[in-house]
Amino acid sequence: HFQVKVKIPFGNKYLDAIFSVPEKKPTYGVILTHGAGGDMNFPHLVSLAACLASHGVLCLRFTCKGLNVVYRTKAFKAVVEYLKLSDDYKLSGVFLAGRSMGSRAAASVICQLSQDDDDDGFIQGLVCLSYPLHRPKLQSKLRDEDLLLISCPVLFVSGSADEMCEKQLLEGVVSKMKAPKKIHWIDKANHGMAVKGRTANDVMEEINAQVFSWLRENVQLQHK
């Protein structure tokens, strides 16, 4: 696969983004963004983008530095529109994916677009890496409202020791979701997906494999 850097118009400025492009013409894509810290070159995102592109899935990852989830959601929406209207890649559908705060923004975009009258099924699903269900030690206030409204398939990949996503609480929210959903727990991983005694690469490989196999199952489900 190869990479293409692009600038995506957003309001009166541009978002930096990189396409990871598969060798043969892709049918599906994933739009991927980072958490509150860092940018699109966060190692987990780079690794996932390379994995997806090498398996024939187009990946567009972008940087948006705003710390406000409403702003991040607007930026994500602009990127979805950009890819949808792209002449270079004619995709049948995309999956929105994000890490931590980026996954909140992705969930919010899906809620907003699915409420639009012109929802055309372009968005196929949502991938939440380390979804920040609550602030550390503030388990009483859950950020679950968007999750409960979503109807497309959702994959959660979270650490079982994530201080911003207590295992039982996420399982409780997921049991109430009407969308097809799956949780993959990374054993003993924290919010940053670090696990004592495992290398970062080893953990990334586990995450990538889970995301890709889930994408593949969901694309196949829609083509039976």
PDB file of N, CA and C in Angstrom, residues 133-210:
ATOM      1  N   LEU A 133     -15.886   6.285  28.483  1.00  0.00           N
ATOM      2  CA  LEU A 133     -17.268   6.232  28.965  1.00  0.00           C
ATOM      3  C   LEU A 133     -17.510   7.203  30.126  1.00  0.00           C
ATOM      4  N   HIS A 134     -16.473   7.445  30.904  1.00  0.00           N
ATOM      5  CA  HIS A 134     -16.606   8.390  32.025  1.00  0.00           C
ATOM      6  C   HIS A 134     -15.232   8.977  32.330  1.00  0.00           C
ATOM      7  N   ARG A 135     -15.213  10.068  33.089  1.00  0.00           N
ATOM      8  CA  ARG A 135     -13.930  10.621  33.528  1.00  0.00           C
ATOM      9  C   ARG A 135     -13.358   9.691  34.594  1.00  0.00           C
ATOM     10  N   PRO A 136     -12.036   9.699  34.765  1.00  0.00           N
ATOM     11  CA  PRO A 136     -11.463   8.846  35.821  1.00  0.00           C
ATOM     12  C   PRO A 136     -12.156   9.146  37.159  1.00  0.00           C
ATOM     13  N   LYS A 137     -12.556   8.092  37.853  1.00  0.00           N
ATOM     14  CA  LYS A 137     -13.194   8.172  39.178  1.00  0.00           C
ATOM     15  C   LYS A 137     -14.563   8.874  39.166  1.00  0.00           C
ATOM     16  N   LEU A 138     -15.083   9.180  37.985  1.00  0.00           N
ATOM     17  CA  LEU A 138     -16.402   9.838  37.936  1.00  0.00           C
ATOM     18  C   LEU A 138     -17.381   8.921  37.209  1.00  0.00           C
ATOM     19  N   GLN A 139     -17.629   7.762  37.818  1.00  0.00           N
ATOM     20  CA  GLN A 139     -18.445   6.749  37.143  1.00  0.00           C
ATOM     21  C   GLN A 139     -19.932   7.090  37.126  1.00  0.00           C
ATOM     22  N   SER A 140     -20.324   8.143  37.867  1.00  0.00           N
ATOM     23  CA  SER A 140     -21.763   8.426  37.957  1.00  0.00           C
ATOM     24  C   SER A 140     -22.286   9.067  36.671  1.00  0.00           C
ATOM     25  N   LYS A 141     -21.399   9.745  35.924  1.00  0.00           N
ATOM     26  CA  LYS A 141     -21.861  10.442  34.730  1.00  0.00           C
ATOM     27  C   LYS A 141     -21.321   9.734  33.481  1.00  0.00           C
ATOM     28  N   LEU A 142     -22.196   8.982  32.837  1.00  0.00           N
ATOM     29  CA  LEU A 142     -21.752   8.205  31.684  1.00  0.00           C
ATOM     30  C   LEU A 142     -21.995   8.967  30.385  1.00  0.00           C
ATOM     31  N   ARG A 143     -21.036   8.851  29.459  1.00  0.00           N
ATOM     32  CA  ARG A 143     -21.195   9.469  28.143  1.00  0.00           C
ATOM     33  C   ARG A 143     -21.762   8.424  27.192  1.00  0.00           C
ATOM     34  N   ASP A 144     -23.022   8.097  27.427  1.00  0.00           N
ATOM     35  CA  ASP A 144     -23.593   6.967  26.681  1.00  0.00           C
ATOM     36  C   ASP A 144     -24.740   7.369  25.765  1.00  0.00           C
ATOM     37  N   GLU A 145     -25.115   8.686  25.777  1.00  0.00           N
ATOM     38  CA  GLU A 145     -26.352   9.044  25.057  1.00  0.00           C
ATOM     39  C   GLU A 145     -26.255   8.746  23.555  1.00  0.00           C
ATOM     40  N   ASP A 146     -25.126   9.064  22.941  1.00  0.00           N
ATOM     41  CA  ASP A 146     -24.994   8.789  21.498  1.00  0.00           C
ATOM     42  C   ASP A 146     -25.012   7.287  21.210  1.00  0.00           C
ATOM     43  N   LEU A 147     -24.347   6.524  22.075  1.00  0.00           N
ATOM     44  CA  LEU A 147     -24.252   5.073  21.850  1.00  0.00           C
ATOM     45  C   LEU A 147     -25.639   4.429  21.826  1.00  0.00           C
ATOM     46  N   LEU A 148     -26.530   4.942  22.672  1.00  0.00           N
ATOM     47  CA  LEU A 148     -27.857   4.333  22.778  1.00  0.00           C
ATOM     48  C   LEU A 148     -28.738   4.660  21.572  1.00  0.00           C
ATOM     49  N   LEU A 149     -28.359   5.695  20.805  1.00  0.00           N
ATOM     50  CA  LEU A 149     -29.165   6.103  19.650  1.00  0.00           C
ATOM     51  C   LEU A 149     -28.691   5.478  18.334  1.00  0.00           C
ATOM     52  N   ILE A 150     -27.485   4.939  18.353  1.00  0.00           N
ATOM     53  CA  ILE A 150     -26.898   4.439  17.102  1.00  0.00           C
ATOM     54  C   ILE A 150     -27.540   3.113  16.695  1.00  0.00           C
ATOM     55  N   SER A 151     -27.752   2.942  15.385  1.00  0.00           N
ATOM     56  CA  SER A 151     -28.338   1.665  14.951  1.00  0.00           C
ATOM     57  C   SER A 151     -27.398   0.832  14.077  1.00  0.00           C
ATOM     58  N   CYS A 152     -26.283   1.430  13.599  1.00  0.00           N
ATOM     59  CA  CYS A 152     -25.344   0.642  12.786  1.00  0.00           C
ATOM     60  C   CYS A 152     -24.431  -0.180  13.710  1.00  0.00           C
ATOM     61  N   PRO A 153     -23.748  -1.206  13.170  1.00  0.00           N
ATOM     62  CA  PRO A 153     -22.893  -2.046  14.014  1.00  0.00           C
ATOM     63  C   PRO A 153     -21.762  -1.269  14.696  1.00  0.00           C
ATOM     64  N   VAL A 154     -21.476  -1.653  15.946  1.00  0.00           N
ATOM     65  CA  VAL A 154     -20.438  -0.976  16.729  1.00  0.00           C
ATOM     66  C   VAL A 154     -19.481  -2.004  17.328  1.00  0.00           C
ATOM     67  N   LEU A 155     -18.186  -1.716  17.189  1.00  0.00           N
ATOM     68  CA  LEU A 155     -17.153  -2.531  17.845  1.00  0.00           C
ATOM     69  C   LEU A 155     -16.457  -1.670  18.892  1.00  0.00           C
ATOM     70  N   PHE A 156     -16.360  -2.188  20.114  1.00  0.00           N
ATOM     71  CA  PHE A 156     -15.558  -1.543  21.157  1.00  0.00           C
ATOM     72  C   PHE A 156     -14.307  -2.382  21.381  1.00  0.00           C
ATOM     73  N   VAL A 157     -13.153  -1.719  21.382  1.00  0.00           N
ATOM     74  CA  VAL A 157     -11.928  -2.391  21.817  1.00  0.00           C
ATOM     75  C   VAL A 157     -11.429  -1.574  23.001  1.00  0.00           C
ATOM     76  N   SER A 158     -11.472  -2.180  24.188  1.00  0.00           N
ATOM     77  CA  SER A 158     -11.117  -1.454  25.404  1.00  0.00           C
ATOM     78  C   SER A 158     -10.235  -2.308  26.293  1.00  0.00           C
ATOM     79  N   GLY A 159      -9.444  -1.633  27.114  1.00  0.00           N
ATOM     80  CA  GLY A 159      -8.622  -2.345  28.089  1.00  0.00           C
ATOM     81  C   GLY A 159      -9.458  -2.713  29.300  1.00  0.00           C
ATOM     82  N   SER A 160      -9.242  -3.892  29.855  1.00  0.00           N
ATOM     83  CA  SER A 160     -10.053  -4.306  31.014  1.00  0.00           C
ATOM     84  C   SER A 160      -9.681  -3.496  32.252  1.00  0.00           C
ATOM     85  N   ALA A 161      -8.543  -2.769  32.195  1.00  0.00           N
ATOM     86  CA  ALA A 161      -8.145  -1.920  33.325  1.00  0.00           C
ATOM     87  C   ALA A 161      -8.165  -0.436  32.928  1.00  0.00           C
ATOM     88  N   ASP A 162      -9.027  -0.099  31.969  1.00  0.00           N
ATOM     89  CA  ASP A 162      -9.128   1.293  31.501  1.00  0.00           C
ATOM     90  C   ASP A 162      -9.806   2.147  32.578  1.00  0.00           C
ATOM     91  N   GLU A 163      -9.079   3.154  33.051  1.00  0.00           N
ATOM     92  CA  GLU A 163      -9.605   4.000  34.138  1.00  0.00           C
ATOM     93  C   GLU A 163     -10.720   4.945  33.673  1.00  0.00           C
ATOM     94  N   MET A 164     -10.974   4.985  32.357  1.00  0.00           N
ATOM     95  CA  MET A 164     -12.057   5.827  31.834  1.00  0.00           C
ATOM     96  C   MET A 164     -13.186   4.991  31.228  1.00  0.00           C
ATOM     97  N   CYS A 165     -13.130   3.688  31.494  1.00  0.00           N
ATOM     98  CA  CYS A 165     -14.177   2.833  30.936  1.00  0.00           C
ATOM     99  C   CYS A 165     -14.260   1.550  31.750  1.00  0.00           C
ATOM    100  N   GLU A 166     -14.925   1.651  32.894  1.00  0.00           N
ATOM    101  CA  GLU A 166     -15.021   0.491  33.775  1.00  0.00           C
ATOM    102  C   GLU A 166     -15.784  -0.634  33.064  1.00  0.00           C
ATOM    103  N   LYS A 167     -15.236  -1.828  33.164  1.00  0.00           N
ATOM    104  CA  LYS A 167     -15.729  -2.971  32.402  1.00  0.00           C
ATOM    105  C   LYS A 167     -17.238  -3.197  32.580  1.00  0.00           C
ATOM    106  N   GLN A 168     -17.688  -3.261  33.838  1.00  0.00           N
ATOM    107  CA  GLN A 168     -19.118  -3.543  34.072  1.00  0.00           C
ATOM    108  C   GLN A 168     -20.008  -2.426  33.535  1.00  0.00           C
ATOM    109  N   LEU A 169     -19.500  -1.193  33.612  1.00  0.00           N
ATOM    110  CA  LEU A 169     -20.307  -0.065  33.145  1.00  0.00           C
ATOM    111  C   LEU A 169     -20.478  -0.113  31.627  1.00  0.00           C
ATOM    112  N   LEU A 170     -19.380  -0.414  30.896  1.00  0.00           N
ATOM    113  CA  LEU A 170     -19.515  -0.503  29.438  1.00  0.00           C
ATOM    114  C   LEU A 170     -20.428  -1.673  29.067  1.00  0.00           C
ATOM    115  N   GLU A 171     -20.270  -2.791  29.774  1.00  0.00           N
ATOM    116  CA  GLU A 171     -21.126  -3.951  29.477  1.00  0.00           C
ATOM    117  C   GLU A 171     -22.597  -3.609  29.718  1.00  0.00           C
ATOM    118  N   GLY A 172     -22.866  -2.792  30.733  1.00  0.00           N
ATOM    119  CA  GLY A 172     -24.235  -2.361  31.024  1.00  0.00           C
ATOM    120  C   GLY A 172     -24.805  -1.496  29.911  1.00  0.00           C
ATOM    121  N   VAL A 173     -23.991  -0.550  29.434  1.00  0.00           N
ATOM    122  CA  VAL A 173     -24.430   0.339  28.346  1.00  0.00           C
ATOM    123  C   VAL A 173     -24.668  -0.486  27.083  1.00  0.00           C
ATOM    124  N   VAL A 174     -23.722  -1.367  26.785  1.00  0.00           N
ATOM    125  CA  VAL A 174     -23.811  -2.169  25.567  1.00  0.00           C
ATOM    126  C   VAL A 174     -25.050  -3.068  25.579  1.00  0.00           C
ATOM    127  N   SER A 175     -25.418  -3.554  26.756  1.00  0.00           N
ATOM    128  CA  SER A 175     -26.609  -4.420  26.830  1.00  0.00           C
ATOM    129  C   SER A 175     -27.881  -3.645  26.499  1.00  0.00           C
ATOM    130  N   LYS A 176     -27.828  -2.304  26.660  1.00  0.00           N
ATOM    131  CA  LYS A 176     -29.005  -1.477  26.354  1.00  0.00           C
ATOM    132  C   LYS A 176     -28.998  -0.968  24.911  1.00  0.00           C
ATOM    133  N   MET A 177     -27.877  -1.117  24.215  1.00  0.00           N
ATOM    134  CA  MET A 177     -27.788  -0.598  22.843  1.00  0.00           C
ATOM    135  C   MET A 177     -28.634  -1.426  21.896  1.00  0.00           C
ATOM    136  N   LYS A 178     -29.291  -0.724  20.938  1.00  0.00           N
ATOM    137  CA  LYS A 178     -30.119  -1.485  19.995  1.00  0.00           C
ATOM    138  C   LYS A 178     -29.314  -1.917  18.764  1.00  0.00           C
ATOM    139  N   ALA A 179     -28.134  -1.344  18.597  1.00  0.00           N
ATOM    140  CA  ALA A 179     -27.290  -1.681  17.438  1.00  0.00           C
ATOM    141  C   ALA A 179     -26.646  -3.056  17.628  1.00  0.00           C
ATOM    142  N   PRO A 180     -26.285  -3.731  16.514  1.00  0.00           N
ATOM    143  CA  PRO A 180     -25.454  -4.935  16.640  1.00  0.00           C
ATOM    144  C   PRO A 180     -24.113  -4.496  17.234  1.00  0.00           C
ATOM    145  N   LYS A 181     -23.643  -5.164  18.281  1.00  0.00           N
ATOM    146  CA  LYS A 181     -22.426  -4.670  18.911  1.00  0.00           C
ATOM    147  C   LYS A 181     -21.541  -5.789  19.434  1.00  0.00           C
ATOM    148  N   LYS A 182     -20.270  -5.441  19.596  1.00  0.00           N
ATOM    149  CA  LYS A 182     -19.306  -6.406  20.106  1.00  0.00           C
ATOM    150  C   LYS A 182     -18.280  -5.650  20.945  1.00  0.00           C
ATOM    151  N   ILE A 183     -17.857  -6.265  22.052  1.00  0.00           N
ATOM    152  CA  ILE A 183     -16.750  -5.684  22.830  1.00  0.00           C
ATOM    153  C   ILE A 183     -15.594  -6.668  22.792  1.00  0.00           C
ATOM    154  N   HIS A 184     -14.408  -6.165  22.491  1.00  0.00           N
ATOM    155  CA  HIS A 184     -13.202  -6.984  22.663  1.00  0.00           C
ATOM    156  C   HIS A 184     -12.375  -6.344  23.765  1.00  0.00           C
ATOM    157  N   TRP A 185     -12.186  -7.102  24.870  1.00  0.00           N
ATOM    158  CA  TRP A 185     -11.393  -6.585  25.992  1.00  0.00           C
ATOM    159  C   TRP A 185      -9.928  -6.958  25.812  1.00  0.00           C
ATOM    160  N   ILE A 186      -9.061  -5.954  25.904  1.00  0.00           N
ATOM    161  CA  ILE A 186      -7.616  -6.230  25.919  1.00  0.00           C
ATOM    162  C   ILE A 186      -7.255  -6.427  27.386  1.00  0.00           C
ATOM    163  N   ASP A 187      -6.862  -7.643  27.723  1.00  0.00           N
ATOM    164  CA  ASP A 187      -6.665  -8.010  29.125  1.00  0.00           C
ATOM    165  C   ASP A 187      -5.603  -7.139  29.800  1.00  0.00           C
ATOM    166  N   LYS A 188      -5.999  -6.543  30.930  1.00  0.00           N
ATOM    167  CA  LYS A 188      -5.116  -5.738  31.787  1.00  0.00           C
ATOM    168  C   LYS A 188      -4.598  -4.452  31.139  1.00  0.00           C
ATOM    169  N   ALA A 189      -5.163  -4.058  29.992  1.00  0.00           N
ATOM    170  CA  ALA A 189      -4.697  -2.816  29.352  1.00  0.00           C
ATOM    171  C   ALA A 189      -5.348  -1.600  30.018  1.00  0.00           C
ATOM    172  N   ASN A 190      -4.583  -0.501  30.087  1.00  0.00           N
ATOM    173  CA  ASN A 190      -5.138   0.752  30.599  1.00  0.00           C
ATOM    174  C   ASN A 190      -5.721   1.577  29.454  1.00  0.00           C
ATOM    175  N   HIS A 191      -6.070   2.832  29.727  1.00  0.00           N
ATOM    176  CA  HIS A 191      -6.708   3.668  28.706  1.00  0.00           C
ATOM    177  C   HIS A 191      -5.794   3.870  27.484  1.00  0.00           C
ATOM    178  N   GLY A 192      -4.499   3.907  27.714  1.00  0.00           N
ATOM    179  CA  GLY A 192      -3.541   4.066  26.611  1.00  0.00           C
ATOM    180  C   GLY A 192      -3.166   2.747  25.954  1.00  0.00           C
ATOM    181  N   MET A 193      -3.851   1.659  26.343  1.00  0.00           N
ATOM    182  CA  MET A 193      -3.622   0.304  25.806  1.00  0.00           C
ATOM    183  C   MET A 193      -2.239  -0.257  26.164  1.00  0.00           C
ATOM    184  N   ALA A 194      -1.675   0.228  27.279  1.00  0.00           N
ATOM    185  CA  ALA A 194      -0.408  -0.358  27.742  1.00  0.00           C
ATOM    186  C   ALA A 194      -0.743  -1.528  28.666  1.00  0.00           C
ATOM    187  N   VAL A 195       0.008  -2.614  28.488  1.00  0.00           N
ATOM    188  CA  VAL A 195      -0.170  -3.808  29.319  1.00  0.00           C
ATOM    189  C   VAL A 195       1.190  -4.214  29.866  1.00  0.00           C
ATOM    190  N   LYS A 196       1.291  -4.338  31.185  1.00  0.00           N
ATOM    191  CA  LYS A 196       2.562  -4.772  31.785  1.00  0.00           C
ATOM    192  C   LYS A 196       2.962  -6.133  31.220  1.00  0.00           C
ATOM    193  N   GLY A 197       4.211  -6.231  30.782  1.00  0.00           N
ATOM    194  CA  GLY A 197       4.700  -7.519  30.295  1.00  0.00           C
ATOM    195  C   GLY A 197       4.422  -7.783  28.819  1.00  0.00           C
ATOM    196  N   ARG A 198       3.797  -6.832  28.129  1.00  0.00           N
ATOM    197  CA  ARG A 198       3.586  -6.997  26.687  1.00  0.00           C
ATOM    198  C   ARG A 198       4.146  -5.791  25.951  1.00  0.00           C
ATOM    199  N   THR A 199       4.690  -6.013  24.782  1.00  0.00           N
ATOM    200  CA  THR A 199       5.194  -4.881  24.003  1.00  0.00           C
ATOM    201  C   THR A 199       4.014  -4.151  23.369  1.00  0.00           C
ATOM    202  N   ALA A 200       4.243  -2.868  23.051  1.00  0.00           N
ATOM    203  CA  ALA A 200       3.200  -2.072  22.396  1.00  0.00           C
ATOM    204  C   ALA A 200       2.812  -2.712  21.063  1.00  0.00           C
ATOM    205  N   ASN A 201       3.809  -3.233  20.339  1.00  0.00           N
ATOM    206  CA  ASN A 201       3.519  -3.850  19.034  1.00  0.00           C
ATOM    207  C   ASN A 201       2.623  -5.064  19.157  1.00  0.00           C
ATOM    208  N   ASP A 202       2.871  -5.840  20.204  1.00  0.00           N
ATOM    209  CA  ASP A 202       2.092  -7.046  20.446  1.00  0.00           C
ATOM    210  C   ASP A 202       0.624  -6.677  20.690  1.00  0.00           C
ATOM    211  N   VAL A 203       0.407  -5.642  21.507  1.00  0.00           N
ATOM    212  CA  VAL A 203      -0.954  -5.187  21.798  1.00  0.00           C
ATOM    213  C   VAL A 203      -1.605  -4.627  20.523  1.00  0.00           C
ATOM    214  N   MET A 204      -0.833  -3.837  19.748  1.00  0.00           N
ATOM    215  CA  MET A 204      -1.373  -3.259  18.513  1.00  0.00           C
ATOM    216  C   MET A 204      -1.801  -4.350  17.536  1.00  0.00           C
ATOM    217  N   GLU A 205      -1.010  -5.417  17.472  1.00  0.00           N
ATOM    218  CA  GLU A 205      -1.374  -6.512  16.565  1.00  0.00           C
ATOM    219  C   GLU A 205      -2.703  -7.142  16.966  1.00  0.00           C
ATOM    220  N   GLU A 206      -2.907  -7.282  18.275  1.00  0.00           N
ATOM    221  CA  GLU A 206      -4.177  -7.850  18.755  1.00  0.00           C
ATOM    222  C   GLU A 206      -5.345  -6.920  18.378  1.00  0.00           C
ATOM    223  N   ILE A 207      -5.157  -5.615  18.588  1.00  0.00           N
ATOM    224  CA  ILE A 207      -6.207  -4.640  18.255  1.00  0.00           C
ATOM    225  C   ILE A 207      -6.506  -4.678  16.756  1.00  0.00           C
ATOM    226  N   ASN A 208      -5.442  -4.619  15.939  1.00  0.00           N
ATOM    227  CA  ASN A 208      -5.608  -4.590  14.476  1.00  0.00           C
ATOM    228  C   ASN A 208      -6.359  -5.817  13.975  1.00  0.00           C
ATOM    229  N   ALA A 209      -5.996  -6.974  14.511  1.00  0.00           N
ATOM    230  CA  ALA A 209      -6.625  -8.227  14.071  1.00  0.00           C
ATOM    231  C   ALA A 209      -8.114  -8.219  14.414  1.00  0.00           C
ATOM    232  N   GLN A 210      -8.441  -7.712  15.600  1.00  0.00           N
ATOM    233  CA  GLN A 210      -9.849  -7.651  16.019  1.00  0.00           C
ATOM    234  C   GLN A 210     -10.643  -6.706  15.127  1.00  0.00           C
TER     235      GLN A 210
END
